[in-house]
XYZ file of C-alpha atoms in Angstrom:
227
model
C 19.593 0.273 -14.434
C 17.632 -2.921 -14.676
C 13.922 -3.037 -14.391
C 12.616 -4.042 -10.938
C 10.992 -7.397 -11.201
C 7.134 -7.685 -10.577
C 5.666 -10.830 -9.226
C 2.361 -12.138 -10.500
C -0.656 -11.186 -8.352
C -3.183 -13.983 -7.724
C -5.538 -13.312 -4.907
C -8.349 -15.839 -4.770
C -11.877 -14.418 -4.500
C -10.379 -10.856 -4.238
C -8.779 -9.949 -7.521
C -8.697 -11.511 -10.966
C -6.031 -9.426 -12.475
C -2.355 -9.575 -13.106
C 0.321 -7.228 -11.858
C 1.643 -4.871 -14.615
C 5.315 -4.412 -15.271
C 7.500 -1.827 -13.530
C 9.159 1.154 -14.889
C 12.378 1.439 -16.886
C 14.827 3.343 -14.776
C 15.357 6.884 -15.731
C 18.814 8.297 -16.444
C 20.746 9.388 -13.267
C 24.341 10.072 -12.325
C 23.787 8.420 -8.908
C 24.956 4.951 -8.437
C 22.521 2.066 -8.058
C 22.022 0.580 -4.620
C 20.262 -2.669 -3.685
C 17.895 -3.104 -0.775
C 16.000 -5.863 0.974
C 12.516 -4.705 1.864
C 10.184 -6.463 4.300
C 6.587 -5.476 4.878
C 4.933 -6.686 8.124
C 1.333 -6.737 9.014
C 1.049 -6.044 12.818
C -2.675 -5.884 13.130
C -4.693 -8.468 15.017
C -7.228 -9.272 12.302
C -6.856 -7.156 9.151
C -5.340 -8.318 5.939
C -3.068 -6.347 3.442
C -3.098 -6.538 -0.262
C 0.290 -7.025 -1.916
C 2.077 -3.759 -1.224
C 2.718 -1.190 -3.929
C 6.303 0.031 -3.558
C 7.847 3.061 -5.259
C 11.346 4.520 -5.239
C 11.325 8.158 -6.266
C 12.647 11.587 -5.699
C 11.153 14.179 -3.345
C 7.566 13.545 -4.422
C 4.817 13.242 -1.871
C 2.645 10.276 -2.989
C -0.254 11.145 -0.673
C -0.896 13.261 2.339
C -3.488 14.345 5.044
C -6.011 16.736 3.472
C -4.958 15.790 -0.075
C -7.308 14.256 -2.670
C -6.540 10.612 -3.221
C -5.081 9.766 -6.681
C -7.066 7.421 -8.974
C -4.490 4.746 -8.151
C -4.820 5.119 -4.409
C -8.473 5.202 -4.628
C -8.500 1.955 -6.686
C -6.277 0.180 -4.125
C -8.206 1.579 -1.054
C -11.642 0.700 -2.340
C -11.132 -2.370 -4.569
C -7.738 -3.776 -3.920
C -6.774 -2.976 -7.531
C -3.040 -3.208 -6.998
C -2.196 -3.114 -10.711
C -3.918 0.248 -11.156
C -1.598 1.941 -8.708
C 1.323 0.102 -10.088
C 0.545 1.533 -13.488
C 0.165 5.024 -11.970
C 3.583 4.747 -10.314
C 5.114 3.605 -13.657
C 3.551 6.554 -15.472
C 5.091 8.882 -12.992
C 8.540 7.490 -13.763
C 9.043 5.894 -10.391
C 11.017 2.640 -9.892
C 8.001 0.585 -8.772
C 7.305 -2.987 -7.831
C 4.656 -5.081 -5.960
C 5.655 -6.819 -2.770
C 4.121 -10.213 -2.363
C 1.806 -12.375 -4.508
C -1.093 -12.832 -2.099
C -2.738 -11.046 0.862
C -0.377 -10.465 3.708
C -2.164 -11.838 6.852
C -1.859 -10.350 10.239
C 1.332 -11.223 11.850
C 3.023 -12.203 8.577
C 5.499 -10.571 6.264
C 6.504 -10.301 2.533
C 10.031 -9.637 1.387
C 11.670 -8.658 -1.895
C 14.840 -7.097 -3.174
C 15.096 -3.789 -5.275
C 17.840 -2.047 -7.029
C 17.406 1.652 -7.715
C 19.362 4.859 -7.897
C 16.526 6.784 -6.109
C 17.021 7.698 -2.559
C 13.375 7.831 -1.193
C 10.438 5.454 -1.168
C 6.730 5.251 -0.561
C 4.402 2.365 0.057
C 0.641 1.648 -0.187
C -1.346 -1.341 0.821
C -5.241 -1.851 1.203
C -6.675 -2.626 4.529
C -8.738 -5.284 2.880
C -11.665 -5.567 5.243
C -12.639 -1.880 5.048
C -14.457 0.320 2.547
C -11.505 2.552 1.571
C -8.788 2.066 4.175
C -5.178 1.787 3.324
C -1.816 1.601 5.042
C 0.981 3.817 3.858
C 4.444 5.114 4.221
C 4.975 8.494 2.384
C 8.306 9.704 1.009
C 10.758 8.258 3.524
C 14.540 7.987 3.088
C 16.155 4.712 1.914
C 19.189 3.564 4.077
C 22.362 5.155 2.783
C 25.215 2.998 4.262
C 25.998 -0.580 3.328
C 24.373 -2.804 6.029
C 22.194 0.055 7.464
C 18.684 -0.879 8.382
C 15.696 1.473 8.553
C 12.322 0.695 10.067
C 9.234 2.886 9.278
C 5.695 2.433 10.711
C 2.810 1.834 8.194
C 0.130 4.259 9.246
C -3.668 3.685 8.681
C -5.476 6.151 6.379
C -8.912 6.683 5.097
C -8.854 7.565 1.360
C -11.984 9.722 1.825
C -13.470 8.364 -1.301
C -16.159 6.010 0.000
C -18.582 6.023 2.950
C -17.531 3.665 5.628
C -20.641 1.544 5.671
C -18.674 -1.517 6.941
C -21.286 -3.681 5.007
C -20.094 -6.899 3.363
C -21.891 -5.819 0.241
C -19.726 -2.724 -0.012
C -16.231 -4.099 0.489
C -14.229 -6.484 -1.747
C -15.438 -10.078 -1.725
C -12.482 -11.473 0.217
C -13.531 -14.832 1.857
C -11.858 -13.764 5.116
C -13.979 -10.693 5.560
C -17.127 -10.733 3.356
C -19.830 -13.263 3.724
C -20.490 -16.048 1.188
C -18.851 -14.282 -1.680
C -20.815 -11.099 -1.080
C -19.082 -7.913 -1.907
C -17.726 -5.877 -4.901
C -14.481 -5.081 -6.539
C -16.093 -2.034 -8.191
C -16.428 1.594 -7.109
C -20.090 2.521 -6.240
C -20.734 6.087 -7.083
C -23.690 6.139 -4.569
C -21.109 5.780 -1.780
C -18.777 8.503 -2.950
C -17.599 10.921 -0.263
C -15.612 13.283 -2.527
C -13.476 13.897 0.458
C -9.791 13.940 1.314
C -7.276 11.534 2.840
C -7.352 11.479 6.600
C -6.415 9.222 9.501
C -8.561 6.160 9.725
C -10.897 5.779 12.759
C -10.739 1.952 12.577
C -13.871 -0.301 12.644
C -16.884 1.406 14.243
C -19.169 -1.483 14.424
C -21.963 0.128 12.362
C -22.142 -2.655 9.689
C -21.199 -6.375 9.307
C -17.434 -6.080 10.353
C -16.690 -7.053 13.864
C -14.221 -5.932 16.354
C -11.734 -8.643 15.185
C -11.140 -6.358 12.103
C -10.412 -3.371 14.081
C -7.036 -1.561 13.915
C -5.306 1.563 15.350
C -3.132 4.333 14.012
C -0.289 1.959 13.205
C -0.966 -1.220 11.179
C 2.368 -2.460 10.287
C 6.042 -1.674 9.550
C 8.473 -1.732 6.590
C 12.059 -2.681 7.277
C 14.738 -1.866 4.642
C 18.342 -3.010 4.639
C 20.907 -1.842 2.126
C 22.620 -4.975 0.877
C 24.417 -3.695 -2.241
């Protein structure tokens, strides 16, 4: 099977890194299938990082009450998409990054993938948060030609950083942090050492206003089998 293509990641004022390459496909007797994947941000004011996508077996990538992996923590706190991309590759998943810039509220990003795996997961940072992310965990890919599936993207708190909601403690994205203030590094002083849970949204105890608030569902991922 061919390697899934990875687009270059260039997020102004947010990340200064390049997306790593995807995995080489592992051997399997199952036939390849091709899918068109569309990720849509349905929030009123939040932004997504380019989404980390992985096609895999029956693995659970994350879950309520589980400790976030280093890759999920890196995305949820710092928007470090390539770190999770590398983690997925090391696990042997057919992985890719969807989009080459932040996905704004009301907008979508689309790509095509060929894989012989039958399940997928997806992770994207809720950029204007301390450690929030949107995720889809171990859902089935459509089986029949022309079949379309639609899964909601739920909001999660990685449980790795206190939700100060201060500009100085979130990534320096120009659309949520003030005058370049912010950080793309993990601050040990804010560590929670907690576990993944549902996100409570923006509570208004820092610099972030109600315009960045969100609910339980923050987007959807639509997948069509096209080959």
